[in-house]
Short mmCIF file of C-alpha atoms (C1' of nucleotides) in Angstrom, two decimals:
data_model
loop_
_atom_site.label_atom_id
_atom_site.label_comp_id
_atom_site.label_asym_id
_atom_site.label_seq_id
_atom_site.Cartn_x
_atom_site.Cartn_y
_atom_site.Cartn_z
CA MET A 1039 162.59 231.96 189.71
CA GLY A 1040 161.42 230.07 186.68
CA ARG A 1041 163.38 228.70 183.84
CA ALA A 1042 164.66 230.83 181.04
CA PRO A 1043 162.34 230.69 178.03
CA CYS A 1044 163.54 228.62 175.11
CA CYS A 1045 163.22 231.61 172.82
CA ASP A 1046 162.71 235.34 172.86
CA LYS A 1047 158.96 235.42 173.06
CA ALA A 1048 158.74 239.06 172.12
CA ASN A 1049 160.36 238.45 168.74
CA VAL A 1050 158.64 235.21 167.97
CA LYS A 1051 155.68 234.91 165.69
CA LYS A 1052 152.71 232.94 166.89
CA GLY A 1053 149.58 231.64 165.30
CA PRO A 1054 148.97 229.87 162.03
CA TRP A 1055 151.86 229.17 159.72
CA SER A 1056 151.96 230.82 156.35
CA PRO A 1057 152.71 228.81 153.21
CA GLU A 1058 156.02 230.65 152.93
CA GLU A 1059 157.04 229.62 156.42
CA ASP A 1060 156.02 226.07 155.70
CA ALA A 1061 158.05 226.04 152.52
CA LYS A 1062 161.11 227.42 154.23
CA LEU A 1063 160.97 224.92 157.04
CA LYS A 1064 160.21 221.99 154.82
CA SER A 1065 162.89 222.63 152.26
CA TYR A 1066 165.50 223.25 154.91
CA ILE A 1067 164.77 220.07 156.83
CA GLU A 1068 164.58 218.02 153.66
CA GLN A 1069 167.99 219.30 152.63
CA HIS A 1070 169.81 219.53 155.92
CA GLY A 1071 167.75 217.71 158.49
CA THR A 1072 166.99 219.25 161.83
CA GLY A 1073 170.62 219.38 162.82
CA GLY A 1074 169.66 217.88 166.12
CA ASN A 1075 168.73 221.25 167.50
CA TRP A 1076 165.27 222.61 167.03
CA ILE A 1077 165.93 225.70 169.08
CA ALA A 1078 168.66 226.89 166.76
CA LEU A 1079 166.86 225.87 163.60
CA PRO A 1080 164.55 228.87 163.10
CA GLN A 1081 167.46 231.27 163.29
CA LYS A 1082 169.33 229.32 160.66
CA ILE A 1083 166.38 229.48 158.31
CA GLY A 1084 165.43 233.00 159.18
CA LEU A 1085 162.08 232.12 160.66
CA LYS A 1086 160.68 234.16 163.48
CA ARG A 1087 159.33 231.11 165.19
CA CYS A 1088 160.08 229.26 168.36
CA GLY A 1089 162.08 226.09 167.85
CA LYS A 1090 159.40 224.10 169.54
CA SER A 1091 156.85 225.53 167.19
CA CYS A 1092 158.98 224.49 164.21
CA ARG A 1093 159.31 221.02 165.58
CA LEU A 1094 155.58 220.74 166.09
CA ARG A 1095 154.81 222.08 162.67
CA TRP A 1096 157.17 219.61 161.06
CA LEU A 1097 156.04 216.61 163.06
CA ASN A 1098 152.34 217.27 162.87
CA TYR A 1099 151.93 218.75 159.46
CA LEU A 1100 154.91 218.97 157.12
CA ARG A 1101 156.50 215.59 157.66
CA PRO A 1102 156.09 213.33 154.66
CA ASN A 1103 153.63 210.43 154.60
CA LEU A 1104 151.23 211.99 157.03
CA LYS A 1105 147.54 211.27 156.82
CA HIS A 1106 145.03 213.86 157.89
CA GLY A 1107 141.45 213.17 158.84
CA GLY A 1108 139.43 210.29 157.49
CA PHE A 1109 140.01 207.84 160.28
CA SER A 1110 138.85 204.39 159.35
CA GLU A 1111 136.72 202.09 161.43
CA GLU A 1112 139.78 199.96 162.01
CA GLU A 1113 141.77 202.88 163.23
CA ASP A 1114 138.92 203.76 165.56
CA ASN A 1115 139.07 200.32 167.06
CA ILE A 1116 142.80 200.44 167.48
CA ILE A 1117 142.61 203.78 169.18
CA CYS A 1118 139.86 202.61 171.50
CA SER A 1119 141.66 199.42 172.37
CA LEU A 1120 144.91 201.13 173.09
CA TYR A 1121 143.22 203.91 174.99
CA ILE A 1122 141.70 201.30 177.25
CA SER A 1123 145.00 199.58 177.68
CA ILE A 1124 147.35 202.47 178.17
CA GLY A 1125 145.24 205.58 178.52
CA SER A 1126 145.93 208.88 176.90
CA ARG A 1127 149.46 208.12 175.83
CA TRP A 1128 148.90 209.44 172.40
CA SER A 1129 152.43 209.11 171.17
CA ILE A 1130 152.37 205.38 171.82
CA ILE A 1131 148.98 205.04 170.20
CA ALA A 1132 150.21 207.06 167.24
CA ALA A 1133 153.16 204.74 166.88
CA GLN A 1134 150.72 201.96 166.05
CA LEU A 1135 149.00 203.98 163.36
CA PRO A 1136 151.40 204.79 160.57
CA GLY A 1137 150.91 208.25 159.16
CA ARG A 1138 149.04 209.51 162.18
CA THR A 1139 150.40 211.95 164.68
CA ASP A 1140 149.72 211.97 168.37
CA ASN A 1141 148.13 215.37 168.00
CA ASP A 1142 145.81 214.09 165.31
CA ILE A 1143 144.72 211.14 167.38
CA LYS A 1144 144.30 213.22 170.47
CA ASN A 1145 142.11 215.69 168.60
CA TYR A 1146 140.17 212.92 166.98
CA TRP A 1147 139.51 211.22 170.26
CA ASN A 1148 138.50 214.39 172.05
CA THR A 1149 136.27 215.79 169.36
CA ARG A 1150 134.75 212.85 167.60
CA LEU A 1151 135.55 209.37 168.77
CA LYS A 1152 134.47 209.97 172.34
CA LYS A 1153 131.17 211.45 171.20
CA LYS A 1154 130.66 208.80 168.61
CA LEU A 1155 131.04 206.10 171.20
CA LEU A 1156 128.77 207.89 173.60
CA GLY A 1157 126.14 208.17 170.93
CA LYS A 1158 126.24 204.47 170.28
CA GLN A 1159 126.19 203.78 173.96
CA ARG A 1160 123.12 205.92 174.53
CA LYS A 1161 121.24 204.08 171.84
CA GLU A 1162 122.12 200.77 173.38
CA LEU A 1163 121.22 202.02 176.81
CA GLN A 1164 117.85 203.16 175.61
CA ALA A 1165 117.21 199.85 173.97
CA ARG A 1166 118.31 198.02 177.05
CA ARG A 1167 116.20 200.17 179.28
CA SER A 1168 113.09 199.65 177.27
CA SER A 1169 113.57 195.90 177.17
CA GLY A 1170 114.66 195.82 180.78
CA LEU A 1171 111.59 197.71 181.79
CA LYS A 1172 109.42 195.06 180.26
CA GLN A 1173 111.34 192.34 182.03
CA GLU A 1174 111.20 194.22 185.27
CA MET A 1175 107.47 194.51 185.02
CA GLY A 1176 107.28 190.82 184.36
CA ARG A 1177 109.44 189.97 187.32
CA GLY A 1178 107.61 192.14 189.75
CA LYS A 1179 108.79 195.32 191.39
CA ASP A 1180 109.99 193.97 194.69
CA ASN A 1181 112.90 191.91 193.58
CA PRO A 1182 115.95 193.65 194.95
CA VAL A 1183 118.35 190.98 193.84
CA ALA A 1184 117.42 191.22 190.23
CA SER A 1185 117.61 194.96 190.13
CA SER A 1186 120.92 195.11 191.94
CA VAL A 1187 122.44 192.79 189.41
CA ASP A 1188 121.29 195.03 186.63
CA ASN A 1189 122.69 198.05 188.29
CA ASN A 1190 126.07 196.76 189.21
CA ILE A 1191 127.27 194.33 186.63
CA VAL A 1192 128.01 194.84 183.03
CA ASN A 1193 127.76 191.27 182.07
CA VAL A 1194 128.94 191.53 178.54
CA ASN A 1195 132.47 190.37 178.93
CA PRO A 1196 133.79 187.20 180.46
CA CYS A 1197 136.42 189.18 182.20
CA TRP A 1198 134.64 192.06 183.84
CA PRO A 1199 131.91 190.31 185.78
CA GLU A 1200 134.43 188.63 188.01
CA LEU A 1201 135.76 191.93 189.17
CA HIS A 1202 134.29 193.17 192.36
CA VAL A 1203 133.12 196.63 193.03
CA LEU A 1204 134.67 197.62 196.26
CA THR A 1205 136.25 201.01 196.46
CA PRO A 1206 134.08 204.05 196.87
CA ILE A 1207 134.30 206.83 194.39
CA PRO A 1208 137.19 209.06 195.38
CA TYR A 1209 135.85 212.28 194.01
CA SER A 1210 132.12 212.31 193.87
CA ASN A 1211 131.96 215.89 192.67
CA GLN A 1212 132.97 214.74 189.19
CA GLU A 1213 130.00 212.59 188.54
CA PRO A 1214 129.04 213.93 185.14
CA ARG A 1215 132.49 213.36 183.76
CA LEU A 1216 132.71 210.00 185.35
CA ASN A 1217 129.40 208.95 184.00
CA ASP A 1218 130.47 209.85 180.51
CA HIS A 1219 133.66 207.95 180.89
CA THR A 1220 131.87 205.02 182.35
CA SER A 1221 129.57 204.96 179.42
CA ILE A 1222 132.43 204.97 176.99
CA ARG A 1223 134.17 202.23 178.80
CA LYS A 1224 131.14 200.05 178.85
CA LEU A 1225 130.53 200.59 175.23
CA LEU A 1226 134.09 199.76 174.36
CA ILE A 1227 133.73 196.56 176.23
CA LYS A 1228 130.63 195.77 174.27
CA LEU A 1229 132.37 196.56 171.07
CA GLY A 1230 134.76 193.79 171.76
CA GLY A 1231 138.12 192.86 173.13
CA LYS A 1232 138.91 191.51 176.52
CA PHE A 1233 139.51 194.64 178.41
CA CYS A 1234 140.47 193.66 181.85
CA ALA A 1235 142.19 195.81 184.39
CA ASP A 1236 143.03 192.99 186.62
CA PRO A 1237 146.15 190.92 186.06
CA GLN A 1238 144.55 188.17 188.07
CA TYR A 1239 142.09 187.69 185.29
CA GLN A 1240 144.58 188.06 182.53
CA LEU A 1241 144.95 184.34 182.25
CA ILE A 1242 145.61 183.71 178.66
CA GLN A 1243 144.01 180.71 177.15
CA PRO A 1244 146.50 178.23 175.84
CA THR A 1245 147.24 179.05 172.28
CA THR A 1246 149.00 177.15 169.66
CA ASN A 1247 152.09 178.51 168.01
CA SER A 1248 152.08 181.29 170.53
CA LEU A 1249 154.82 183.79 170.71
CA GLN A 1250 155.47 185.83 173.76
CA TYR A 1251 157.40 188.97 174.04
CA PRO A 1252 157.62 191.35 176.87
CA ILE A 1253 156.35 194.82 176.65
CA ASP A 1254 156.90 197.28 179.41
CA ILE A 1255 154.30 199.96 179.17
CA SER A 1256 154.92 201.31 182.59
CA HIS A 1257 156.53 204.44 181.37
CA SER A 1258 156.46 206.00 177.99
CA GLN A 1259 159.99 207.27 178.05
CA GLN A 1260 161.21 203.98 179.30
CA LEU A 1261 159.73 202.44 176.22
CA TYR A 1262 162.09 204.26 174.02
CA ASP A 1263 165.04 203.58 176.19
CA HIS A 1264 164.79 199.86 176.01
CA GLN A 1265 165.94 197.91 173.09
CA LEU A 1266 163.40 197.77 170.37
CA ILE A 1267 162.29 194.33 169.45
CA SER A 1268 161.15 194.09 165.93
CA ILE A 1269 158.55 191.41 165.59
CA SER A 1270 158.14 189.77 162.29
CA PRO A 1271 156.73 186.45 161.21
CA SER A 1272 160.24 185.19 160.85
CA THR A 1273 161.26 186.12 164.34
CA SER A 1274 161.99 183.04 166.32
CA VAL A 1275 159.92 182.03 169.27
CA GLU A 1276 163.03 181.73 171.37
CA ALA A 1277 164.00 185.28 170.61
CA LEU A 1278 160.68 186.57 171.73
CA ASN A 1279 159.79 184.28 174.54
CA VAL A 1280 161.32 186.34 177.27
CA ASP A 1281 159.39 186.94 180.40
CA SER A 1282 160.24 190.29 181.86
CA GLY A 1283 158.12 189.77 184.90
CA SER A 1284 155.93 192.66 183.95
CA HIS A 1285 153.74 192.92 180.92
CA ILE A 1286 153.53 190.23 178.36
CA VAL A 1287 151.92 190.47 175.04
CA GLN A 1288 151.17 187.17 173.52
CA TYR A 1289 150.89 186.67 169.84
CA GLY A 1290 149.33 183.47 168.77
CA VAL A 1291 146.75 181.68 166.75
CA ASP A 1292 143.38 180.64 168.02
CA GLU A 1293 141.43 177.51 167.35
CA ALA A 1294 139.97 178.96 164.21
CA GLY A 1295 143.40 179.80 162.91
CA LEU A 1296 142.95 183.49 163.45
CA PRO A 1297 145.83 185.45 164.80
CA THR A 1298 145.54 186.66 168.35
CA LEU A 1299 147.39 189.22 170.33
CA GLU A 1300 146.81 189.31 174.01
CA GLY A 1301 148.40 190.97 176.95
CA ARG A 1302 148.83 189.95 180.50
CA SER A 1303 150.80 191.04 183.45
CA ASN A 1304 152.99 188.97 185.67
CA PHE A 1305 152.69 191.09 188.70
CA PRO A 1306 154.22 189.73 191.81
CA GLU A 1307 152.03 189.28 194.80
CA GLY A 1308 150.83 192.58 196.08
CA PHE A 1309 151.03 194.05 192.59
CA GLU A 1310 153.73 196.47 193.48
CA GLY A 1311 155.99 195.75 190.61
CA ILE A 1312 155.22 198.90 188.75
CA ASP A 1313 155.29 202.34 190.12
CA TYR A 1314 153.25 204.71 188.05
CA SER A 1315 154.52 207.72 189.81
CA ASN A 1316 153.68 209.98 186.95
CA SER A 1317 150.03 210.32 187.69
CA GLN A 1318 149.20 212.40 184.67
CA ARG A 1319 149.74 209.44 182.46
CA LEU A 1320 146.51 207.99 183.70
CA ASP A 1321 144.41 211.05 183.81
CA GLY A 1322 141.26 210.32 181.97
CA LEU A 1323 141.71 206.62 182.14
CA GLU A 1324 140.16 206.12 185.50
CA PHE A 1325 136.72 205.87 184.03
CA LEU A 1326 137.75 202.73 182.26
CA LEU A 1327 138.32 201.12 185.59
CA SER A 1328 135.22 202.28 187.30
CA ASP A 1329 131.81 200.79 187.28
CA ASP A 1330 128.42 202.27 186.89
CA MET A 1331 128.33 203.59 190.39
CA GLY A 1332 131.56 205.42 190.05
CA ASN A 1333 133.43 202.81 191.98
CA TYR A 1334 136.77 201.41 191.08
CA ARG A 1335 137.26 197.79 190.49
CA THR A 1336 139.71 195.79 192.40
CA GLY A 1337 140.77 192.31 191.57
CA THR A 1338 140.07 190.79 194.91
CA SER A 1339 137.97 191.37 197.89
CA ASN A 1340 141.04 191.50 200.05
CA PRO A 1341 141.87 195.15 200.57
CA GLY A 1342 145.53 194.36 200.91
CA GLU A 1343 145.54 193.01 197.42
CA ALA A 1344 143.57 195.74 195.82
CA ILE A 1345 144.85 196.24 192.35
CA ILE A 1346 143.31 199.50 191.49
CA ASP A 1347 144.01 202.00 194.16
CA SER A 1348 141.94 205.05 194.63
CA PHE A 1349 142.66 207.33 191.74
CA GLY A 1350 141.58 210.23 193.78
CA ASP A 1351 144.54 209.85 196.04
CA VAL A 1352 147.22 211.49 194.04
CA SER A 1353 149.72 211.00 196.78
CA SER A 1354 149.74 207.26 196.32
CA GLN A 1355 150.16 206.67 192.66
CA ILE A 1356 151.19 203.10 192.79
CA TYR A 1357 148.93 201.07 190.66
CA PRO A 1358 149.25 199.05 187.54
CA ILE A 1359 147.64 200.22 184.40
CA PRO A 1360 145.87 197.61 182.40
CA PRO A 1361 148.27 195.86 180.14
CA VAL A 1362 147.92 195.98 176.42
CA THR A 1363 145.25 193.45 175.83
CA LEU A 1364 144.29 192.94 172.28
CA THR A 1365 142.46 190.00 170.93
CA ASN A 1366 141.00 188.96 167.68
CA SER A 1367 137.51 189.21 169.01
CA GLU A 1368 135.20 191.82 167.56
CA GLY A 1369 137.10 194.72 168.99
CA ILE A 1370 140.25 194.34 166.96
CA PRO A 1371 140.05 194.00 163.26
CA PRO A 1372 141.86 191.01 161.90
CA ARG A 1373 143.90 193.23 159.63
CA PHE A 1374 145.49 194.88 162.60
CA LEU A 1375 146.35 191.61 164.16
CA GLN A 1376 147.84 190.34 161.00
CA GLU A 1377 149.82 193.43 160.38
CA PHE A 1378 150.88 194.11 163.89
CA PRO A 1379 153.87 191.86 163.91
CA SER A 1380 155.30 193.47 160.81
CA PRO A 1381 158.80 194.89 160.73
CA ASP A 1382 157.31 198.35 160.45
CA LEU A 1383 155.62 198.16 163.79
CA ARG A 1384 158.43 198.02 166.20
CA TYR A 1385 157.34 197.18 169.64
CA PRO A 1386 159.62 198.22 172.39
CA GLY A 1387 160.23 195.82 175.18
CA LEU A 1388 162.55 194.73 177.88
CA VAL A 1389 165.39 192.41 177.25
"C1'" DA B 232 120.95 237.24 155.29
"C1'" DA B 233 122.73 237.70 159.76
"C1'" DG B 234 123.92 236.25 164.09
"C1'" DC B 235 124.80 232.60 167.09
"C1'" DC B 236 126.40 227.98 168.07
"C1'" DT B 237 129.08 223.91 167.31
"C1'" DT B 238 132.79 221.38 165.55
"C1'" DA B 239 137.38 220.33 164.09
"C1'" DC B 240 141.98 220.99 164.37
"C1'" DA B 241 146.26 223.70 164.47
"C1'" DA B 242 149.03 225.65 167.70
"C1'" DC B 243 150.50 226.88 172.21
"C1'" DC B 244 151.66 226.01 177.09
"C1'" DG B 245 153.70 223.92 180.83
"C1'" DC B 246 155.68 220.06 182.73
"C1'" DC B 247 158.85 216.23 182.89
"C1'" DA B 248 162.83 213.45 181.46
"C1'" DC B 249 167.04 213.23 179.40
"C1'" DT B 250 171.52 215.10 177.97
"C1'" DT B 251 175.49 217.70 178.44
"C1'" DG B 252 179.03 220.48 180.28
"C1'" DT C 824 176.69 216.19 191.35
"C1'" DC C 825 174.16 219.78 189.63
"C1'" DA C 826 172.17 223.17 186.74
"C1'" DA C 827 171.02 224.64 182.20
"C1'" DG C 828 169.45 223.40 177.75
"C1'" DT C 829 166.64 220.69 174.90
"C1'" DG C 830 163.27 217.29 173.31
"C1'" DG C 831 159.03 215.20 173.91
"C1'" DC C 832 154.57 214.71 175.65
"C1'" DG C 833 149.71 215.55 177.04
"C1'" DG C 834 146.38 219.08 178.11
"C1'" DT C 835 144.29 223.15 176.72
"C1'" DT C 836 143.10 227.09 173.94
"C1'" DG C 837 142.12 229.89 169.84
"C1'" DT C 838 139.95 230.27 165.71
"C1'" DA C 839 138.17 229.24 161.14
"C1'" DA C 840 134.54 226.87 158.92
"C1'" DG C 841 130.20 225.00 158.70
"C1'" DG C 842 125.54 224.40 160.52
"C1'" DC C 843 121.46 226.07 162.54
"C1'" DT C 844 117.81 229.25 163.77
#
DNA sequence: AAGCCTTACAACCGCCACTTG
DNA sequence: TCAAGTGGCGGTTGTAAGGCT
C-alpha cells in the first residue's frame, strides 16, 4: 500500500496558474509567510491547489528578485563548471547563481546549454577532422600509433591526458547518449577549467595567500545540515584552513595576481571515504568521466585503486564525484572568482 | 494561410530525507 | 523505534509560442 497523497487530488486544480491565484498566493505569503506548512497553506488562502504546487509556484515564479531567461555567458560557464563538478544537482548550482531557480537552470541546461555546447563541439570536431585528415595523409596511412593517440586522448588539458582509459563501457546500448555526453564533456574541457575526476591529479599548485576551506559535496542534504561557512575577504585564513579529509576548495591568488578557486579531494587510500549511495545524484554525469570510446577513466592502472567504478553497476555506488574544481583559467570568468567569496554566497562545509 | 515541427518553460510526479509525535 | 507527514529535489511531461515548409 502506498503513501497517502499529500492532498485530495480530485479537488485540486492542476495546470497553469491564473493571475488571480498568483496574486492570492503572493499577497498571503508576503503578509504572513508560509507558516512553515505548505500543505495547509492553500486551504488558508482558499486556493484549490496542492501545497506542493503552491510551494513550487512561489519558489520558481513569484518569489521576489527572481531572474527569468537571459542567461549570460558567465552564468553559462558557471553552470557548466558546476555541472562537471557535481552533476545535475541543480539546487546547489542555483545557489551559486543569485536570482536563478534550480528549475530554471535545469530547463536551461536541458533545452539550450547542452545543445549550444554540442553545436560548438561539432564545429570544432569538423575543423579538427579536416586538419587531422591532412596530417594523416602526410604521415601515411599505416601508422597505428599516431591514429590511436588521436582516438583515445583528448590532449587539451594538463589533467586529463594522465588519466588512463581502462574500464569498458558498462552499458553499450546507450551509445548515442553517451556520445553526446562525451562531446559535451570534451568541449567543456576545451572551454577551460581544470576538470579532473581524479583526486590523484588534483594536486593544487602552490598559491600565495591561499585560503582553504572544506566543502563536502558528497550529499546535497548533508550540505545544508552542516554549519554554513560564510567566506568573505575578511575571513581569516585560520578560520577557513580546516581540512575535513574530504573535499577542499582552495581560494587563492595566482602568479598574475588573479584570484583562483580550486578544488581537490583528500581521499584516503582506496578512495572509499565517500559513499555516494544515492545513485541518482550522478545520473547524467557519467559522460563527463568517460572518454571517446565510452570508457570510464580511472586514476590508476591498478584495478584495486580504480577511482571511477563502473557506473553501470548500480549495486555498487561507491565512487567519488569530482570535487568542485574551479580555476581562473578560461572556463571561469574572473568576475565569478572575485565575487564568489562574498558574504552573499554562503558555502556550506564541514567544521 | 494552414499544418506540422521545434523549442522553451511551467508544472507535475515520484522518490528520498528529515521531522515529529 | 517507527510510522506518518512534510519539504525538497531531480526527472519528466504538457503545452503554448514561434518557426518552417
